[in-house]
């Protein structure tokens, strides 16, 4: 049974970073995941610097901040939630051209909800290390990989693609389509399990669930 989860929060902000060796960086409408429903400016500035991996920072100033109740998308320097292990059942699922069971794959979660258009380009994937992982595409049900993105996933040895879209993308790795419940999947700390529910050679139904550490 899926454990109950609380709302997830992100923050949209404008910031100015000044470097100790000269120069500055400005950001407008930047968004980051946060734990809890609020974050002060000092902590947000530190989170922003860690996320971008900035060096020789002299000062950081937050000039605008808006708290948003929306699913996490992940990011460097953003701590994962802590707590007991739980199971997240992901409803539906059709397994295409895969083995009978794919067990204990780490999840790479890519959320593209709110993006302009439905095409997912490789630029949406390059921040992630996908080798040996289940790449889960949370698109709102309409997103699809373009040819360059599908080739990029295959070249970098993604083990599985899981999507809430109904039709499989043309990617040279096993694919699970039509998965629901991705809102409950955290941006980090999940491992995916897929078990085929039929023995035929073609696409067939599958049970899909995630085991989450510290959710």
XYZ file of N, CA, C and O in Angstrom:
860
model
N 0.860 -1.192 0.000
C 0.000 0.000 0.000
C 0.890 1.233 0.000
O 1.935 1.283 0.632
N 0.456 2.227 -0.741
C 1.226 3.471 -0.806
C 1.043 4.272 0.467
O -0.060 4.512 0.911
N 2.148 4.680 1.042
C 2.082 5.508 2.242
C 1.645 6.913 1.866
O 1.913 7.424 0.793
N 0.967 7.567 2.786
C 0.545 8.942 2.542
C 1.758 9.855 2.519
O 2.704 9.674 3.261
N 1.724 10.820 1.646
C 2.832 11.768 1.549
C 2.290 13.173 1.672
O 1.169 13.467 1.280
N 3.116 14.068 2.221
C 2.715 15.454 2.341
C 2.990 16.209 1.060
O 3.610 15.696 0.124
N 2.529 17.450 0.970
C 2.755 18.258 -0.226
C 4.230 18.585 -0.399
O 4.976 18.703 0.575
N 4.655 18.706 -1.643
C 6.023 19.107 -1.946
C 6.023 20.574 -2.347
O 5.072 21.082 -2.943
N 7.129 21.247 -2.029
C 7.236 22.683 -2.274
C 8.487 23.001 -3.067
O 9.531 22.351 -2.909
N 8.379 24.023 -3.918
C 9.523 24.596 -4.618
C 9.477 26.108 -4.399
O 8.473 26.648 -3.938
N 10.555 26.755 -4.728
C 10.608 28.205 -4.591
C 11.088 28.790 -5.909
O 12.025 28.286 -6.537
N 10.402 29.843 -6.356
C 10.836 30.609 -7.526
C 11.415 31.925 -7.029
O 10.817 32.587 -6.171
N 12.567 32.309 -7.562
C 13.233 33.493 -7.017
C 14.113 34.168 -8.059
O 14.481 33.583 -9.083
N 14.433 35.425 -7.770
C 15.452 36.183 -8.483
C 16.637 36.339 -7.538
O 16.460 36.506 -6.321
N 17.833 36.283 -8.090
C 19.025 36.362 -7.234
C 20.164 37.057 -7.969
O 20.228 37.058 -9.206
N 21.058 37.623 -7.169
C 22.289 38.201 -7.689
C 23.457 37.652 -6.883
O 23.467 37.728 -5.655
N 24.425 37.095 -7.598
C 25.631 36.542 -6.975
C 26.820 37.388 -7.399
O 27.031 37.622 -8.594
N 27.587 37.863 -6.418
C 28.823 38.578 -6.705
C 29.996 37.700 -6.300
O 29.981 37.085 -5.229
N 31.009 37.640 -7.174
C 32.155 36.768 -6.948
C 33.318 37.547 -6.348
O 33.522 38.740 -6.643
N 34.078 36.866 -5.494
C 35.177 37.520 -4.782
C 36.320 37.904 -5.707
O 37.141 38.758 -5.358
N 36.397 37.288 -6.889
C 37.459 37.631 -7.842
C 36.943 38.521 -8.967
O 37.562 38.651 -10.022
N 35.759 39.133 -8.749
C 35.184 40.028 -9.741
C 34.077 39.361 -10.537
O 34.034 38.145 -10.687
N 33.175 40.173 -11.053
C 32.086 39.657 -11.860
C 30.866 39.320 -11.021
O 30.916 39.270 -9.788
N 29.755 39.089 -11.703
C 28.503 38.795 -11.020
C 27.626 37.930 -11.911
O 27.829 37.840 -13.128
N 26.649 37.301 -11.281
C 25.689 36.452 -11.983
C 24.292 36.822 -11.509
O 24.055 36.941 -10.303
N 23.380 37.017 -12.449
C 21.998 37.302 -12.101
C 21.099 36.184 -12.608
O 21.321 35.623 -13.676
N 20.056 35.858 -11.830
C 19.088 34.831 -12.208
C 17.690 35.376 -11.988
O 17.429 36.033 -10.981
N 16.815 35.113 -12.944
C 15.419 35.521 -12.829
C 14.517 34.300 -12.945
O 14.740 33.436 -13.792
N 13.512 34.240 -12.087
C 12.508 33.181 -12.092
C 13.130 31.787 -12.028
O 12.649 30.842 -12.633
N 14.201 31.661 -11.261
C 14.856 30.370 -11.052
C 14.033 29.562 -10.045
O 13.459 30.129 -9.111
N 13.965 28.236 -10.230
C 13.179 27.404 -9.317
C 14.032 26.277 -8.731
O 14.840 25.664 -9.431
N 13.824 26.016 -7.444
C 14.514 24.934 -6.746
C 13.547 24.222 -5.813
O 12.598 24.824 -5.296
N 13.805 22.917 -5.593
C 13.066 22.163 -4.580
C 13.484 22.617 -3.191
O 14.652 22.969 -2.965
N 12.540 22.604 -2.253
C 12.874 22.843 -0.849
C 12.159 21.814 0.012
O 11.138 21.241 -0.388
N 12.720 21.555 1.176
C 12.074 20.698 2.154
C 11.219 21.578 3.052
O 11.687 22.576 3.577
N 9.971 21.216 3.231
C 9.063 22.054 3.993
C 8.436 23.104 3.104
O 8.613 23.129 1.879
N 7.704 24.021 3.730
C 6.922 25.002 2.983
C 7.524 26.402 3.001
O 6.891 27.349 2.525
N 8.747 26.562 3.500
C 9.350 27.889 3.541
C 10.865 27.740 3.631
O 11.385 26.680 4.019
N 11.579 28.791 3.250
C 13.034 28.839 3.356
C 13.436 30.302 3.460
O 12.886 31.161 2.752
N 14.378 30.620 4.350
C 14.791 32.018 4.471
C 15.808 32.364 3.386
O 16.363 31.491 2.715
N 16.049 33.665 3.216
C 16.883 34.117 2.108
C 18.313 33.603 2.207
O 18.930 33.256 1.189
N 18.860 33.549 3.409
C 20.243 33.086 3.576
C 20.372 31.633 3.155
O 21.300 31.257 2.411
N 19.444 30.789 3.631
C 19.490 29.370 3.277
C 19.247 29.177 1.787
O 19.870 28.312 1.147
N 18.358 29.978 1.204
C 18.086 29.869 -0.224
C 19.308 30.257 -1.043
O 19.629 29.612 -2.052
N 20.000 31.306 -0.616
C 21.216 31.700 -1.318
C 22.261 30.601 -1.300
O 22.913 30.309 -2.314
N 22.430 29.945 -0.149
C 23.391 28.841 -0.050
C 22.972 27.668 -0.920
O 23.810 27.018 -1.562
N 21.664 27.380 -0.954
C 21.154 26.292 -1.777
C 21.399 26.563 -3.255
O 21.798 25.672 -4.022
N 21.182 27.798 -3.675
C 21.405 28.198 -5.060
C 22.870 28.014 -5.456
O 23.184 27.465 -6.526
N 23.776 28.432 -4.597
C 25.209 28.298 -4.868
C 25.604 26.830 -4.970
O 26.359 26.427 -5.875
N 25.099 25.980 -4.059
C 25.413 24.550 -4.113
C 24.845 23.903 -5.366
O 25.492 23.063 -5.992
N 23.625 24.290 -5.729
C 22.980 23.701 -6.895
C 23.776 23.959 -8.171
O 23.924 23.074 -9.020
N 24.298 25.180 -8.318
C 25.060 25.531 -9.516
C 26.538 25.182 -9.401
O 27.264 25.261 -10.389
N 26.993 24.806 -8.209
C 28.402 24.474 -8.014
C 29.313 25.676 -8.180
O 30.435 25.553 -8.705
N 28.873 26.839 -7.735
C 29.640 28.068 -7.926
C 30.808 28.146 -6.958
O 30.684 27.777 -5.787
N 31.922 28.674 -7.441
C 33.124 28.846 -6.624
C 33.428 30.336 -6.455
O 33.006 31.166 -7.247
N 34.178 30.648 -5.416
C 34.646 32.001 -5.136
C 33.489 32.999 -5.073
O 33.532 34.097 -5.644
N 32.432 32.610 -4.377
C 31.280 33.484 -4.206
C 31.553 34.461 -3.072
O 31.903 34.061 -1.965
N 31.370 35.748 -3.345
C 31.543 36.749 -2.317
C 30.265 37.017 -1.548
O 30.265 37.094 -0.322
N 29.141 37.150 -2.275
C 27.856 37.410 -1.629
C 26.733 36.950 -2.545
O 26.878 36.878 -3.766
N 25.594 36.650 -1.930
C 24.388 36.267 -2.671
C 23.214 37.065 -2.107
O 23.017 37.108 -0.893
N 22.441 37.674 -2.992
C 21.295 38.464 -2.566
C 20.041 37.969 -3.276
O 20.015 37.878 -4.508
N 19.019 37.623 -2.503
C 17.730 37.227 -3.044
C 16.862 38.474 -3.158
O 16.624 39.167 -2.162
N 16.391 38.770 -4.370
C 15.619 40.000 -4.579
C 14.120 39.755 -4.728
O 13.333 40.692 -4.651
N 13.721 38.526 -4.968
C 12.299 38.172 -5.072
C 12.163 36.691 -4.756
O 13.025 35.895 -5.122
N 11.075 36.313 -4.082
C 10.890 34.909 -3.698
C 9.407 34.588 -3.643
O 8.629 35.321 -3.025
N 9.012 33.490 -4.307
C 7.626 33.020 -4.296
C 7.631 31.527 -4.002
O 8.328 30.761 -4.675
N 6.860 31.107 -3.000
C 6.766 29.692 -2.649
C 5.681 29.033 -3.485
O 4.582 29.577 -3.637
N 5.990 27.842 -4.017
C 5.088 27.142 -4.933
C 4.847 25.725 -4.433
O 5.804 24.995 -4.140
N 3.590 25.325 -4.359
C 3.257 23.952 -3.996
C 3.174 23.130 -5.281
O 2.169 23.128 -5.980
N 4.276 22.438 -5.616
C 4.335 21.632 -6.819
C 5.384 20.537 -6.633
O 6.242 20.638 -5.746
N 5.337 19.462 -7.445
C 6.244 18.332 -7.252
C 7.705 18.722 -7.413
O 8.059 19.573 -8.238
N 8.567 18.083 -6.644
C 10.006 18.282 -6.764
C 10.511 17.804 -8.118
O 9.978 16.849 -8.685
N 11.543 18.451 -8.605
C 12.177 18.039 -9.859
C 13.622 17.616 -9.667
O 14.273 17.169 -10.605
N 14.137 17.750 -8.456
C 15.500 17.316 -8.176
C 16.512 18.412 -8.438
O 16.253 19.380 -9.150
N 17.694 18.240 -7.864
C 18.752 19.220 -8.082
C 19.920 18.957 -7.167
O 19.781 18.389 -6.093
N 21.111 19.363 -7.617
C 22.303 19.202 -6.799
C 22.215 20.078 -5.568
O 21.775 21.223 -5.636
N 22.639 19.531 -4.448
C 22.660 20.300 -3.217
C 21.349 20.319 -2.478
O 21.258 20.896 -1.400
N 20.286 19.706 -3.053
C 18.990 19.680 -2.403
C 18.860 18.384 -1.637
O 18.849 17.305 -2.216
N 18.789 18.468 -0.325
C 18.772 17.267 0.503
C 17.479 16.499 0.297
O 16.410 17.074 0.103
N 17.583 15.151 0.337
C 16.394 14.313 0.263
C 15.715 14.262 1.620
O 16.341 14.440 2.657
N 14.411 14.018 1.578
C 13.678 13.887 2.828
C 14.112 12.637 3.575
O 14.576 11.669 2.982
N 13.984 12.645 4.887
C 14.328 11.484 5.689
C 13.070 10.889 6.291
O 12.073 11.577 6.498
N 13.132 9.596 6.583
C 11.973 8.921 7.141
C 12.027 7.435 6.835
O 13.003 6.937 6.281
N 10.980 6.689 7.165
C 10.994 5.244 6.954
C 10.862 4.894 5.473
O 10.400 5.688 4.660
N 11.267 3.673 5.153
C 11.085 3.160 3.797
C 9.597 2.993 3.509
O 8.823 2.613 4.366
N 9.197 3.290 2.268
C 7.806 3.108 1.876
C 7.739 2.612 0.442
O 8.714 2.704 -0.314
N 6.581 2.098 0.066
C 6.335 1.613 -1.290
C 5.327 2.528 -1.967
O 4.279 2.840 -1.393
N 5.643 2.975 -3.171
C 4.742 3.800 -3.966
C 4.255 2.966 -5.141
O 5.046 2.589 -6.017
N 2.966 2.629 -5.152
C 2.380 1.903 -6.273
C 2.107 2.885 -7.404
O 1.439 3.893 -7.215
N 2.623 2.572 -8.595
C 2.407 3.413 -9.772
C 1.378 2.717 -10.654
O 1.624 1.636 -11.166
N 0.222 3.316 -10.805
C -0.914 2.642 -11.417
C -0.700 2.406 -12.907
O -0.015 3.171 -13.591
N -1.318 1.331 -13.406
C -1.238 1.016 -14.826
C 0.134 0.535 -15.213
O 0.920 0.088 -14.374
N 0.449 0.640 -16.481
C 1.763 0.268 -16.965
C 1.700 -0.834 -18.003
O 1.107 -1.894 -17.779
N 2.300 -0.586 -19.178
C 2.435 -1.591 -20.235
C 3.910 -1.730 -20.553
O 4.581 -0.747 -20.903
N 4.425 -2.944 -20.411
C 5.845 -3.221 -20.650
C 6.042 -3.582 -22.117
O 5.377 -4.459 -22.647
N 6.981 -2.886 -22.769
C 7.280 -3.116 -24.175
C 8.682 -3.701 -24.309
O 9.658 -3.081 -23.888
N 8.790 -4.885 -24.865
C 10.085 -5.471 -25.258
C 11.092 -5.485 -24.125
O 12.231 -5.063 -24.280
N 10.667 -5.985 -22.969
C 11.582 -6.065 -21.844
C 11.568 -7.435 -21.217
O 10.741 -8.279 -21.568
N 12.478 -7.720 -20.294
C 12.477 -8.994 -19.583
C 11.276 -9.110 -18.664
O 10.527 -8.158 -18.458
N 11.085 -10.306 -18.096
C 9.912 -10.554 -17.259
C 9.908 -9.689 -16.019
O 8.853 -9.329 -15.514
N 11.076 -9.349 -15.486
C 11.134 -8.513 -14.287
C 12.394 -7.668 -14.314
O 13.454 -8.138 -14.695
N 12.254 -6.442 -13.954
C 13.391 -5.545 -13.777
C 13.352 -5.105 -12.326
O 12.432 -4.411 -11.912
N 14.312 -5.532 -11.552
C 14.223 -5.373 -10.107
C 15.294 -4.425 -9.611
O 16.450 -4.521 -10.008
N 14.882 -3.507 -8.720
C 15.809 -2.672 -7.964
C 16.685 -1.777 -8.842
O 17.901 -1.745 -8.690
N 16.049 -1.061 -9.760
C 16.770 -0.076 -10.568
C 16.666 1.297 -9.919
O 15.567 1.733 -9.560
N 17.774 2.003 -9.750
C 17.674 3.378 -9.250
C 16.913 4.244 -10.240
O 16.991 4.044 -11.450
N 16.163 5.204 -9.719
C 15.310 6.058 -10.538
C 16.013 7.372 -10.871
O 16.594 8.019 -9.989
N 15.951 7.744 -12.134
C 16.275 9.103 -12.565
C 14.964 9.750 -12.978
O 14.377 9.396 -14.003
N 14.465 10.672 -12.167
C 13.157 11.279 -12.410
C 13.316 12.591 -13.173
O 14.023 13.493 -12.731
N 12.646 12.670 -14.327
C 12.672 13.872 -15.162
C 11.251 14.394 -15.268
O 10.402 13.778 -15.915
N 10.962 15.508 -14.615
C 9.636 16.105 -14.685
C 9.637 17.212 -15.730
O 10.441 18.138 -15.655
N 8.724 17.114 -16.696
C 8.613 18.138 -17.730
C 7.247 18.807 -17.720
O 6.912 19.529 -18.661
N 6.452 18.597 -16.676
C 5.160 19.266 -16.572
C 5.369 20.776 -16.590
O 6.278 21.296 -15.946
N 4.520 21.458 -17.317
C 4.632 22.903 -17.401
C 5.538 23.386 -18.507
O 5.645 24.595 -18.736
N 6.208 22.459 -19.205
C 7.066 22.862 -20.311
C 6.226 23.273 -21.508
O 5.120 22.767 -21.711
N 6.759 24.158 -22.315
C 6.074 24.558 -23.544
C 6.199 23.435 -24.569
O 7.293 22.962 -24.858
N 5.068 22.958 -25.104
C 5.098 21.879 -26.079
C 5.202 20.524 -25.409
O 5.338 20.404 -24.181
N 5.154 19.480 -26.215
C 5.170 18.109 -25.693
C 6.461 17.371 -26.017
O 6.694 16.280 -25.498
N 7.295 17.923 -26.854
C 8.535 17.243 -27.253
C 9.605 17.399 -26.175
O 9.849 18.488 -25.670
N 10.229 16.269 -25.820
C 11.322 16.271 -24.851
C 12.628 16.157 -25.611
O 12.898 15.140 -26.272
N 13.459 17.167 -25.528
C 14.739 17.192 -26.225
C 15.848 16.707 -25.288
O 15.666 16.643 -24.065
N 16.991 16.390 -25.831
C 18.117 15.917 -25.017
C 18.551 16.962 -23.992
O 19.109 16.610 -22.949
N 18.280 18.237 -24.246
C 18.656 19.276 -23.288
C 17.953 19.098 -21.951
O 18.459 19.555 -20.917
N 16.783 18.429 -21.948
C 16.079 18.167 -20.693
C 16.700 17.007 -19.925
O 16.420 16.825 -18.737
N 17.565 16.230 -20.587
C 18.126 15.023 -19.990
C 19.587 15.164 -19.580
O 20.042 14.457 -18.681
N 20.332 16.050 -20.229
C 21.776 16.102 -20.025
C 22.214 16.405 -18.589
O 23.330 16.037 -18.215
N 21.394 17.048 -17.729
C 21.860 17.240 -16.350
C 21.932 15.948 -15.537
O 22.503 15.950 -14.443
N 21.383 14.845 -16.055
C 21.236 13.627 -15.265
C 22.236 12.552 -15.679
O 22.592 12.426 -16.849
N 22.672 11.756 -14.684
C 23.465 10.558 -14.928
C 22.494 9.388 -15.065
O 21.909 8.942 -14.083
N 22.295 8.885 -16.272
C 21.214 7.930 -16.533
C 21.692 6.490 -16.662
O 20.874 5.570 -16.708
N 22.996 6.246 -16.748
C 23.500 4.895 -16.983
C 23.025 3.934 -15.898
O 23.164 4.206 -14.707
N 22.417 2.819 -16.326
C 21.975 1.795 -15.398
C 20.766 2.157 -14.572
O 20.462 1.469 -13.602
N 20.041 3.205 -14.944
C 18.896 3.655 -14.149
C 17.595 3.514 -14.938
O 17.596 3.373 -16.162
N 16.486 3.579 -14.207
C 15.165 3.704 -14.822
C 14.871 5.180 -14.969
O 14.723 5.894 -13.976
N 14.821 5.662 -16.197
C 14.552 7.064 -16.470
C 13.039 7.242 -16.522
O 12.373 6.750 -17.434
N 12.485 7.926 -15.525
C 11.041 8.099 -15.394
C 10.671 9.491 -15.898
O 11.137 10.503 -15.350
N 9.839 9.541 -16.942
C 9.428 10.798 -17.558
C 8.034 11.166 -17.080
O 7.044 10.516 -17.440
N 7.958 12.194 -16.246
C 6.677 12.674 -15.724
C 6.279 13.880 -16.561
O 6.749 14.992 -16.337
N 5.386 13.658 -17.535
C 5.101 14.668 -18.545
C 3.688 15.212 -18.487
O 3.362 16.155 -19.211
N 2.829 14.609 -17.678
C 1.417 14.957 -17.716
C 0.643 14.130 -18.710
O -0.537 14.380 -18.955
N 1.305 13.135 -19.307
C 0.638 12.192 -20.200
C 0.767 12.481 -21.671
O 0.317 11.686 -22.493
N 1.418 13.589 -22.038
C 1.479 13.957 -23.447
C 2.898 14.130 -23.975
O 3.089 14.349 -25.170
N 3.896 14.055 -23.125
C 5.265 14.289 -23.569
C 5.836 13.101 -24.314
O 5.444 11.957 -24.101
N 6.771 13.377 -25.213
C 7.442 12.302 -25.931
C 8.879 12.728 -26.240
O 9.185 13.912 -26.418
N 9.762 11.741 -26.308
C 11.159 11.985 -26.631
C 11.318 12.230 -28.124
O 10.740 11.506 -28.945
N 12.110 13.226 -28.497
C 12.459 13.330 -29.911
C 13.607 12.373 -30.210
O 14.143 11.705 -29.311
N 13.979 12.261 -31.473
C 14.968 11.261 -31.876
C 16.316 11.481 -31.188
O 16.985 10.515 -30.787
N 16.711 12.747 -31.045
C 18.009 13.034 -30.421
C 18.016 12.618 -28.955
O 19.008 12.074 -28.457
N 16.916 12.859 -28.252
C 16.835 12.483 -26.840
C 16.817 10.972 -26.678
O 17.472 10.419 -25.779
N 16.067 10.262 -27.535
C 16.020 8.804 -27.466
C 17.402 8.210 -27.729
O 17.840 7.275 -27.034
N 18.113 8.749 -28.726
C 19.461 8.253 -29.027
C 20.415 8.526 -27.877
O 21.270 7.689 -27.545
N 20.266 9.690 -27.230
C 21.133 10.048 -26.104
C 20.965 9.067 -24.949
O 21.949 8.642 -24.343
N 19.725 8.688 -24.639
C 19.473 7.725 -23.563
C 20.096 6.367 -23.873
O 20.679 5.715 -23.001
N 19.975 5.927 -25.140
C 20.552 4.639 -25.521
C 22.076 4.677 -25.464
O 22.723 3.743 -24.972
N 22.662 5.762 -25.939
C 24.122 5.902 -25.937
C 24.691 5.899 -24.521
O 25.803 5.418 -24.286
N 23.930 6.420 -23.584
C 24.401 6.511 -22.205
C 23.888 5.377 -21.330
O 23.936 5.435 -20.114
N 23.397 4.332 -21.973
C 23.090 3.059 -21.301
C 22.016 3.177 -20.221
O 22.126 2.557 -19.155
N 20.976 3.960 -20.495
C 19.811 3.907 -19.610
C 19.243 2.489 -19.644
O 19.174 1.864 -20.702
N 18.844 1.969 -18.495
C 18.369 0.587 -18.439
C 16.904 0.460 -18.816
O 16.470 -0.598 -19.299
N 16.111 1.509 -18.599
C 14.669 1.448 -18.780
C 14.140 2.865 -18.903
O 14.673 3.784 -18.284
N 13.104 3.040 -19.732
C 12.376 4.308 -19.799
C 10.952 4.051 -19.345
O 10.287 3.131 -19.838
N 10.479 4.840 -18.389
C 9.115 4.739 -17.871
C 8.436 6.078 -18.114
O 9.006 7.129 -17.796
N 7.234 6.050 -18.677
C 6.561 7.295 -19.023
C 5.071 7.212 -18.718
O 4.477 6.130 -18.762
N 4.470 8.360 -18.443
C 3.022 8.407 -18.251
C 2.284 8.571 -19.576
O 1.057 8.559 -19.612
N 3.016 8.727 -20.677
C 2.391 8.769 -21.996
C 1.895 7.374 -22.381
O 2.378 6.359 -21.869
N 0.954 7.304 -23.310
C 0.342 6.037 -23.681
C 1.099 5.301 -24.775
O 0.994 4.082 -24.889
N 1.872 6.015 -25.590
C 2.588 5.383 -26.689
C 4.084 5.387 -26.406
O 4.630 6.368 -25.892
N 4.780 4.287 -26.752
C 6.222 4.228 -26.468
C 7.021 5.121 -27.400
O 6.663 5.317 -28.555
N 8.094 5.676 -26.877
C 9.031 6.409 -27.708
C 9.951 5.429 -28.406
O 10.166 4.302 -27.945
N 10.521 5.862 -29.529
C 11.411 5.002 -30.309
C 12.809 5.024 -29.699
O 13.732 5.646 -30.212
N 12.954 4.350 -28.569
C 14.238 4.311 -27.870
C 14.673 2.862 -27.735
O 13.848 1.970 -27.522
N 15.975 2.614 -27.911
C 16.497 1.247 -27.969
C 16.766 0.657 -26.594
O 17.805 0.034 -26.358
N 15.847 0.853 -25.664
C 15.899 0.226 -24.342
C 14.470 -0.171 -23.988
O 13.521 0.330 -24.601
N 14.274 -1.077 -23.023
C 12.899 -1.417 -22.624
C 12.123 -0.182 -22.181
O 12.678 0.743 -21.596
N 10.819 -0.196 -22.464
C 9.962 0.953 -22.171
C 8.702 0.482 -21.459
O 8.134 -0.559 -21.812
N 8.281 1.243 -20.447
C 6.992 1.044 -19.789
C 6.176 2.310 -20.003
O 6.634 3.407 -19.678
N 4.959 2.164 -20.548
C 4.121 3.319 -20.846
C 2.868 3.325 -19.974
O 2.527 2.332 -19.335
N 2.184 4.464 -19.983
C 0.889 4.579 -19.333
C 0.912 4.468 -17.823
O -0.079 4.070 -17.208
N 2.022 4.850 -17.193
C 2.152 4.736 -15.742
C 1.537 5.964 -15.073
O 1.770 7.097 -15.495
N 0.744 5.741 -14.027
C 0.154 6.835 -13.273
C 0.728 6.927 -11.872
O 1.506 6.074 -11.444
N 0.342 7.967 -11.156
C 0.779 8.133 -9.773
C 2.156 8.716 -9.606
O 2.732 8.643 -8.510
N 2.715 9.310 -10.672
C 4.084 9.825 -10.584
C 4.204 11.057 -9.695
O 5.312 11.427 -9.304
N 3.078 11.703 -9.361
C 3.123 12.813 -8.416
C 3.685 12.388 -7.070
O 4.281 13.197 -6.345
N 3.478 11.114 -6.705
C 3.912 10.614 -5.397
C 5.367 10.187 -5.388
O 5.906 9.847 -4.326
N 6.031 10.214 -6.541
C 7.418 9.758 -6.622
C 8.349 10.917 -6.276
O 8.287 11.976 -6.901
N 9.230 10.742 -5.285
C 10.137 11.842 -4.921
C 11.244 11.994 -5.951
O 11.513 11.094 -6.753
N 11.911 13.130 -5.922
C 12.952 13.415 -6.905
C 14.232 12.643 -6.642
O 15.093 12.565 -7.520
N 14.381 12.068 -5.459
C 15.590 11.304 -5.137
C 15.236 10.202 -4.145
O 14.231 10.281 -3.441
N 16.059 9.156 -4.114
C 15.917 8.109 -3.109
C 14.989 6.981 -3.466
O 14.653 6.168 -2.607
N 14.557 6.868 -4.743
C 13.627 5.813 -5.136
C 14.324 4.778 -6.004
O 15.241 5.084 -6.763
N 13.845 3.535 -5.887
C 14.295 2.449 -6.756
C 13.054 1.786 -7.339
O 12.077 1.548 -6.636
N 13.105 1.496 -8.637
C 11.925 1.054 -9.366
C 11.913 -0.462 -9.561
O 12.945 -1.073 -9.831
N 10.699 -1.040 -9.442
C 10.481 -2.455 -9.718
C 9.402 -2.576 -10.783
O 8.369 -1.908 -10.710
N 9.639 -3.444 -11.755
C 8.660 -3.720 -12.808
C 8.529 -5.231 -12.940
O 9.523 -5.934 -13.094
N 7.293 -5.728 -12.882
C 7.041 -7.161 -13.012
C 5.978 -7.364 -14.080
O 4.868 -6.821 -13.968
N 6.303 -8.142 -15.138
C 5.338 -8.419 -16.197
C 4.209 -9.281 -15.650
O 4.433 -10.213 -14.874
N 2.980 -8.980 -16.089
C 1.813 -9.739 -15.648
C 1.276 -10.658 -16.735
O 0.230 -11.278 -16.563
N 1.978 -10.767 -17.851
C 1.602 -11.708 -18.906
C 2.872 -12.352 -19.442
O 3.981 -11.852 -19.232
N 2.695 -13.472 -20.154
C 3.853 -14.221 -20.667
C 3.982 -14.132 -22.172
O 4.810 -14.822 -22.766
N 3.172 -13.305 -22.834
C 3.247 -13.177 -24.283
C 4.503 -12.459 -24.740
O 5.223 -11.836 -23.954
N 4.749 -12.546 -26.077
C 5.940 -11.919 -26.638
C 5.764 -10.414 -26.842
O 6.735 -9.667 -26.839
N 4.532 -9.962 -27.046
C 4.301 -8.555 -27.322
C 4.143 -7.739 -26.056
O 4.359 -8.232 -24.944
N 3.763 -6.475 -26.224
C 3.525 -5.624 -25.057
C 2.443 -6.204 -24.163
O 1.484 -6.816 -24.636
N 2.610 -6.044 -22.864
C 1.637 -6.574 -21.931
C 1.611 -5.794 -20.634
O 2.502 -4.975 -20.371
N 0.597 -6.021 -19.800
C 0.473 -5.284 -18.545
C 1.608 -5.621 -17.586
O 2.172 -6.715 -17.611
N 1.908 -4.671 -16.732
C 2.974 -4.871 -15.761
C 2.626 -4.151 -14.465
O 1.926 -3.133 -14.474
N 3.089 -4.717 -13.357
C 3.006 -4.007 -12.085
C 4.255 -3.156 -11.945
O 5.376 -3.638 -12.111
N 4.046 -1.895 -11.626
C 5.154 -0.956 -11.481
C 5.048 -0.310 -10.123
O 3.995 0.235 -9.767
N 6.119 -0.370 -9.357
C 6.112 0.283 -8.048
C 7.518 0.732 -7.700
O 8.509 0.276 -8.289
N 7.615 1.657 -6.767
C 8.911 2.174 -6.339
C 9.068 1.967 -4.844
O 8.101 2.087 -4.083
N 10.269 1.645 -4.441
C 10.637 1.584 -3.029
C 11.437 2.837 -2.728
O 12.452 3.120 -3.388
N 10.960 3.603 -1.765
C 11.558 4.907 -1.462
C 12.188 4.878 -0.088
O 11.552 4.507 0.902
N 13.441 5.266 -0.029
C 14.150 5.395 1.252
C 13.976 6.808 1.749
O 14.245 7.786 1.064
N 13.479 6.939 2.993
C 13.385 8.255 3.592
C 12.321 9.122 3.001
O 12.482 10.333 2.883
N 11.178 8.526 2.577
C 10.114 9.329 1.976
C 9.159 9.847 2.979
O 8.276 10.600 2.640
